[in-house]
Each structure stands twice: as C-alpha cells, then as structure tokens.
Amino acid sequence: KAEMSLVQSRRKGTRRDDPAPPATWDDKYEGQTNKGGASAIDMIEFILSETKKEERTAHDDELSAQHSYEDSMKGLKDEQATAEKDLADLRKELADAEILRQQKMEELAKTEAEKKALEDYLVKIELGCSFIKTNLELRDTNRANEKAALESARDLIKGTPAFQEAMAVAHNETLGDCKDICHGKEELVECKACLAHISVPGYCAGHPATEGC
C-alpha cells in the first residue's frame, strides 16, 4: 500500500526534497590537495617520465640492434658471395685438372703402346743383333782385308800400260786445241794462257809468278 501511495503521489506531481548533505561536507571538494596529493601527482609524472625514457631507450636499442643486424647480414651476404665465387673458381680448376688428367692418361696410354711396340721390335731383331755382336770382330777383319785387296788391285791397274795410256788420252782431251802447245810444257805461261783463252801478256798481268812471264 505504501508503494502504491508513493507512485500515486508522483503521478499527482508531488515531489519529496533531497535530503540535506551532512555537516562534514564542504561546498568544494578538494580531494587530497592539502593532504599530500601533490606528491601522488609528482609520482605519476615521474613514472610517466621514466616510462618515456625507457621507451626511448628501448627504441634506441631496437634501432641499434636493427643496424647491427643489417650490418651483420651484409657481412654474411658478402662472405656468401665470396665463398660462392671461390667455389666456382675451384670447380673450374677441378674441371681443368680433370681435362689435363684425361690428356695425361691418353698420352700415357700412347707412350705405353709405343714402348710395347718397341719392345716387340727389339725381340724380333734380337737374333740378328746377337749374330752381329758375335761376329763383329770377324766382320771388321773381313772388311779390312777386302779394302786392302781393292786398294792393291787399284794400284796394279794404275801401273798397267793400258791404264796409263787411257789416262793420257783423257788428259789430252781436256787440253783441246792447246794439246800441241801444252805437250810436255803444261807449266809454262803459253799453255796456261791458251787454256785460259787469253794472251800471254794478259795472263802474266794476272799471274806474274807463272813460269815464262
């Protein structure tokens, strides 16, 4: 019933006044301004300042770490590029060495084949060489005897009248038209001038020591 009465009174426009504030309340709320509030604000500002400092320090540390990371990555990439170049050079050297090895192997095989052929040839001619070595002294003696016999035959032939006549005929043929002039006096200037086809004075001019000049 009381609630219904309160609702009805509000509907009729009636309103109860707010209760008066307690006597301990002042007109203006000052909080803890006069009781150490400034210290709390200073503390908050200090915390805020330190937080900003820590944030700047963290940012600087992060920036420095980023720079260090980038420098480190650049150094690693440079080292990687150098290592890759060295690896490529080593691979090329290895390929060249392999080509050279193949060439040397081919040369070795060719040399061994030539050596084998030479050894086979030496085996083939060994009997003949052994015979020559065994009979070398006898062979040298036979050749010396043959040479001496040929020289003796030559001397005998030179001493025959037929050989001497043949040599005289051949010599006279070399004298030609000067045969009569040079007969028995080939050392005289007349014979030499005739053979040279010049006059005696002309020959003496060039050969003053000739007999008869």
Short mmCIF file of C-alpha atoms in Angstrom, two decimals:
data_model
loop_
_atom_site.label_atom_id
_atom_site.label_comp_id
_atom_site.label_asym_id
_atom_site.label_seq_id
_atom_site.Cartn_x
_atom_site.Cartn_y
_atom_site.Cartn_z
CA LYS A 1 0.00 0.00 0.00
CA ALA A 2 2.83 2.44 0.81
CA GLU A 3 4.43 1.81 -2.59
CA MET A 4 1.17 2.40 -4.33
CA SER A 5 0.73 5.60 -2.37
CA LEU A 6 4.24 6.78 -3.41
CA VAL A 7 3.51 6.09 -7.07
CA GLN A 8 0.20 7.88 -6.85
CA SER A 9 1.76 10.90 -5.17
CA ARG A 10 4.39 11.15 -8.02
CA ARG A 11 1.68 10.90 -10.60
CA LYS A 12 -0.08 13.78 -8.87
CA GLY A 13 3.07 15.97 -9.23
CA THR A 14 4.09 15.85 -5.63
CA ARG A 15 7.96 15.53 -5.03
CA ARG A 16 9.94 14.97 -1.95
CA ASP A 17 13.02 17.26 -1.36
CA ASP A 18 16.53 15.75 -1.41
CA PRO A 19 18.00 15.24 2.00
CA ALA A 20 20.48 17.89 3.15
CA PRO A 21 24.20 16.97 2.96
CA PRO A 22 25.98 16.05 6.15
CA ALA A 23 27.56 18.86 8.07
CA THR A 24 31.04 17.41 7.45
CA TRP A 25 30.83 18.10 3.74
CA ASP A 26 32.20 21.39 2.36
CA ASP A 27 30.90 23.21 -0.67
CA LYS A 28 34.13 22.43 -2.64
CA TYR A 29 35.78 19.00 -2.86
CA GLU A 30 39.50 19.36 -2.64
CA GLY A 31 40.38 15.71 -2.53
CA GLN A 32 43.86 15.20 -1.08
CA THR A 33 45.26 18.52 -2.29
CA ASN A 34 46.06 19.65 1.18
CA LYS A 35 46.99 16.19 2.43
CA GLY A 36 49.89 15.06 0.18
CA GLY A 37 48.02 14.91 -3.15
CA ALA A 38 50.82 16.82 -4.89
CA SER A 39 53.21 14.02 -4.02
CA ALA A 40 50.96 11.49 -5.76
CA ILE A 41 50.82 13.64 -8.92
CA ASP A 42 54.56 14.11 -8.86
CA MET A 43 54.94 10.37 -8.55
CA ILE A 44 52.69 9.79 -11.56
CA GLU A 45 54.59 12.38 -13.58
CA PHE A 46 57.86 10.77 -12.53
CA ILE A 47 56.58 7.36 -13.57
CA LEU A 48 55.38 8.81 -16.87
CA SER A 49 58.77 10.47 -17.44
CA GLU A 50 60.65 7.27 -16.64
CA THR A 51 58.32 5.32 -18.87
CA LYS A 52 59.06 7.68 -21.75
CA LYS A 53 62.78 7.41 -21.06
CA GLU A 54 62.55 3.64 -21.05
CA GLU A 55 60.55 3.79 -24.26
CA ARG A 56 63.20 5.99 -25.91
CA THR A 57 65.95 3.72 -24.62
CA ALA A 58 64.12 0.66 -25.91
CA HIS A 59 63.59 2.39 -29.26
CA ASP A 60 67.27 3.34 -29.49
CA ASP A 61 68.31 -0.18 -28.51
CA GLU A 62 65.97 -1.62 -31.12
CA LEU A 63 67.33 0.77 -33.78
CA SER A 64 70.91 -0.10 -32.84
CA ALA A 65 70.07 -3.80 -32.92
CA GLN A 66 68.45 -3.33 -36.34
CA HIS A 67 71.56 -1.60 -37.67
CA SER A 68 73.78 -4.31 -36.21
CA TYR A 69 71.56 -6.95 -37.75
CA GLU A 70 71.66 -5.25 -41.15
CA ASP A 71 75.45 -4.85 -40.96
CA SER A 72 75.79 -8.48 -39.92
CA MET A 73 73.53 -9.61 -42.76
CA LYS A 74 75.51 -7.51 -45.26
CA GLY A 75 78.74 -9.05 -44.00
CA LEU A 76 77.28 -12.55 -44.25
CA LYS A 77 75.99 -11.88 -47.76
CA ASP A 78 79.41 -10.58 -48.81
CA GLU A 79 81.04 -13.66 -47.30
CA GLN A 80 78.50 -15.85 -49.08
CA ALA A 81 79.19 -14.14 -52.42
CA THR A 82 82.95 -14.54 -51.90
CA ALA A 83 82.52 -18.17 -50.93
CA GLU A 84 80.33 -18.83 -53.98
CA LYS A 85 82.93 -17.19 -56.25
CA ASP A 86 85.72 -19.22 -54.65
CA LEU A 87 83.63 -22.35 -55.07
CA ALA A 88 83.04 -21.56 -58.75
CA ASP A 89 86.77 -20.96 -59.25
CA LEU A 90 87.60 -24.22 -57.50
CA ARG A 91 85.08 -26.09 -59.64
CA LYS A 92 86.63 -24.60 -62.79
CA GLU A 93 90.12 -25.53 -61.60
CA LEU A 94 88.87 -29.02 -60.83
CA ALA A 95 87.34 -29.32 -64.31
CA ASP A 96 90.58 -28.09 -65.92
CA ALA A 97 92.58 -30.51 -63.80
CA GLU A 98 90.28 -33.36 -64.84
CA ILE A 99 90.76 -32.45 -68.52
CA LEU A 100 94.53 -32.33 -68.02
CA ARG A 101 94.41 -35.68 -66.23
CA GLN A 102 92.50 -37.23 -69.12
CA GLN A 103 95.06 -35.84 -71.57
CA LYS A 104 97.92 -37.23 -69.49
CA MET A 105 96.19 -40.60 -69.31
CA GLU A 106 95.82 -40.65 -73.09
CA GLU A 107 99.48 -39.66 -73.52
CA LEU A 108 100.50 -42.37 -71.05
CA ALA A 109 98.47 -44.99 -72.91
CA LYS A 110 100.05 -43.88 -76.21
CA THR A 111 103.55 -43.97 -74.70
CA GLU A 112 102.97 -47.41 -73.25
CA ALA A 113 101.73 -48.65 -76.64
CA GLU A 114 104.85 -47.24 -78.34
CA LYS A 115 107.04 -48.81 -75.66
CA LYS A 116 105.33 -52.17 -76.18
CA ALA A 117 105.82 -51.92 -79.96
CA LEU A 118 109.49 -51.04 -79.48
CA GLU A 119 110.00 -53.94 -77.10
CA ASP A 120 108.34 -56.30 -79.58
CA TYR A 121 110.59 -54.97 -82.35
CA LEU A 122 113.69 -55.48 -80.19
CA VAL A 123 112.64 -59.05 -79.52
CA LYS A 124 112.14 -59.55 -83.25
CA ILE A 125 115.60 -58.27 -84.22
CA GLU A 126 117.37 -59.72 -81.20
CA LEU A 127 118.67 -62.74 -83.15
CA GLY A 128 120.18 -60.58 -85.87
CA CYS A 129 121.73 -58.22 -83.33
CA SER A 130 123.15 -61.12 -81.39
CA PHE A 131 124.67 -62.53 -84.58
CA ILE A 132 126.22 -59.15 -85.46
CA LYS A 133 127.63 -58.72 -81.97
CA THR A 134 129.03 -62.23 -82.01
CA ASN A 135 130.62 -61.88 -85.49
CA LEU A 136 131.54 -58.18 -85.35
CA GLU A 137 135.28 -58.77 -85.00
CA LEU A 138 135.31 -61.29 -87.86
CA ARG A 139 133.26 -58.89 -89.96
CA ASP A 140 135.66 -56.00 -89.30
CA THR A 141 138.63 -58.23 -90.24
CA ASN A 142 136.94 -59.30 -93.47
CA ARG A 143 136.18 -55.71 -94.41
CA ALA A 144 139.77 -54.65 -93.73
CA ASN A 145 141.03 -57.47 -95.93
CA GLU A 146 138.54 -56.55 -98.64
CA LYS A 147 139.63 -52.91 -98.53
CA ALA A 148 143.28 -53.84 -98.73
CA ALA A 149 142.59 -56.13 -101.71
CA LEU A 150 140.70 -53.37 -103.52
CA GLU A 151 143.48 -50.85 -102.90
CA SER A 152 146.08 -53.34 -104.17
CA ALA A 153 144.00 -54.01 -107.28
CA ARG A 154 143.70 -50.28 -107.87
CA ASP A 155 147.46 -49.80 -107.65
CA LEU A 156 148.04 -52.70 -110.00
CA ILE A 157 145.59 -51.30 -112.52
CA LYS A 158 147.18 -47.86 -112.35
CA GLY A 159 150.57 -49.39 -113.09
CA THR A 160 149.47 -51.11 -116.28
CA PRO A 161 150.39 -49.52 -119.66
CA ALA A 162 146.77 -49.66 -120.75
CA PHE A 163 145.63 -47.57 -117.80
CA GLN A 164 148.38 -45.02 -118.25
CA GLU A 165 147.61 -44.71 -121.95
CA ALA A 166 143.94 -44.26 -121.20
CA MET A 167 144.71 -41.56 -118.65
CA ALA A 168 146.99 -39.77 -121.16
CA VAL A 169 144.25 -39.83 -123.80
CA ALA A 170 141.73 -38.50 -121.34
CA HIS A 171 144.12 -35.74 -120.27
CA ASN A 172 144.87 -34.73 -123.83
CA GLU A 173 141.15 -34.45 -124.47
CA THR A 174 140.93 -31.91 -121.66
CA LEU A 175 143.63 -29.81 -123.37
CA GLY A 176 141.58 -29.44 -126.53
CA ASP A 177 143.10 -27.09 -129.10
CA CYS A 178 146.02 -26.38 -126.76
CA LYS A 179 147.21 -30.00 -126.86
CA ASP A 180 150.20 -29.29 -129.09
CA ILE A 181 151.16 -26.08 -127.23
CA CYS A 182 150.89 -27.80 -123.81
CA HIS A 183 152.56 -31.10 -124.77
CA GLY A 184 155.39 -31.58 -122.29
CA LYS A 185 155.23 -27.99 -121.02
CA GLU A 186 151.93 -27.50 -119.22
CA GLU A 187 153.59 -25.40 -116.53
CA LEU A 188 154.66 -22.69 -118.98
CA VAL A 189 152.69 -19.49 -119.47
CA GLU A 190 151.97 -20.28 -123.12
CA CYS A 191 149.99 -23.39 -122.18
CA LYS A 192 148.14 -21.69 -119.32
CA ALA A 193 147.29 -18.63 -121.44
CA CYS A 194 145.99 -20.90 -124.21
CA LEU A 195 143.82 -22.86 -121.78
CA ALA A 196 142.53 -19.57 -120.33
CA HIS A 197 141.83 -18.26 -123.86
CA ILE A 198 143.75 -15.02 -123.25
CA SER A 199 147.06 -13.59 -124.47
CA VAL A 200 150.33 -14.34 -122.73
CA PRO A 201 150.80 -10.70 -121.59
CA GLY A 202 147.23 -10.66 -120.25
CA TYR A 203 147.79 -13.89 -118.32
CA CYS A 204 151.10 -12.64 -116.93
CA ALA A 205 149.41 -9.46 -115.78
CA GLY A 206 147.15 -11.52 -113.58
CA HIS A 207 149.68 -14.27 -112.75
CA PRO A 208 153.13 -12.73 -112.75
CA ALA A 209 154.70 -15.70 -110.90
CA THR A 210 153.89 -18.13 -113.71
CA GLU A 211 156.92 -19.69 -115.37
CA GLY A 212 157.79 -17.87 -118.61
CA CYS A 213 156.28 -14.45 -117.68
#
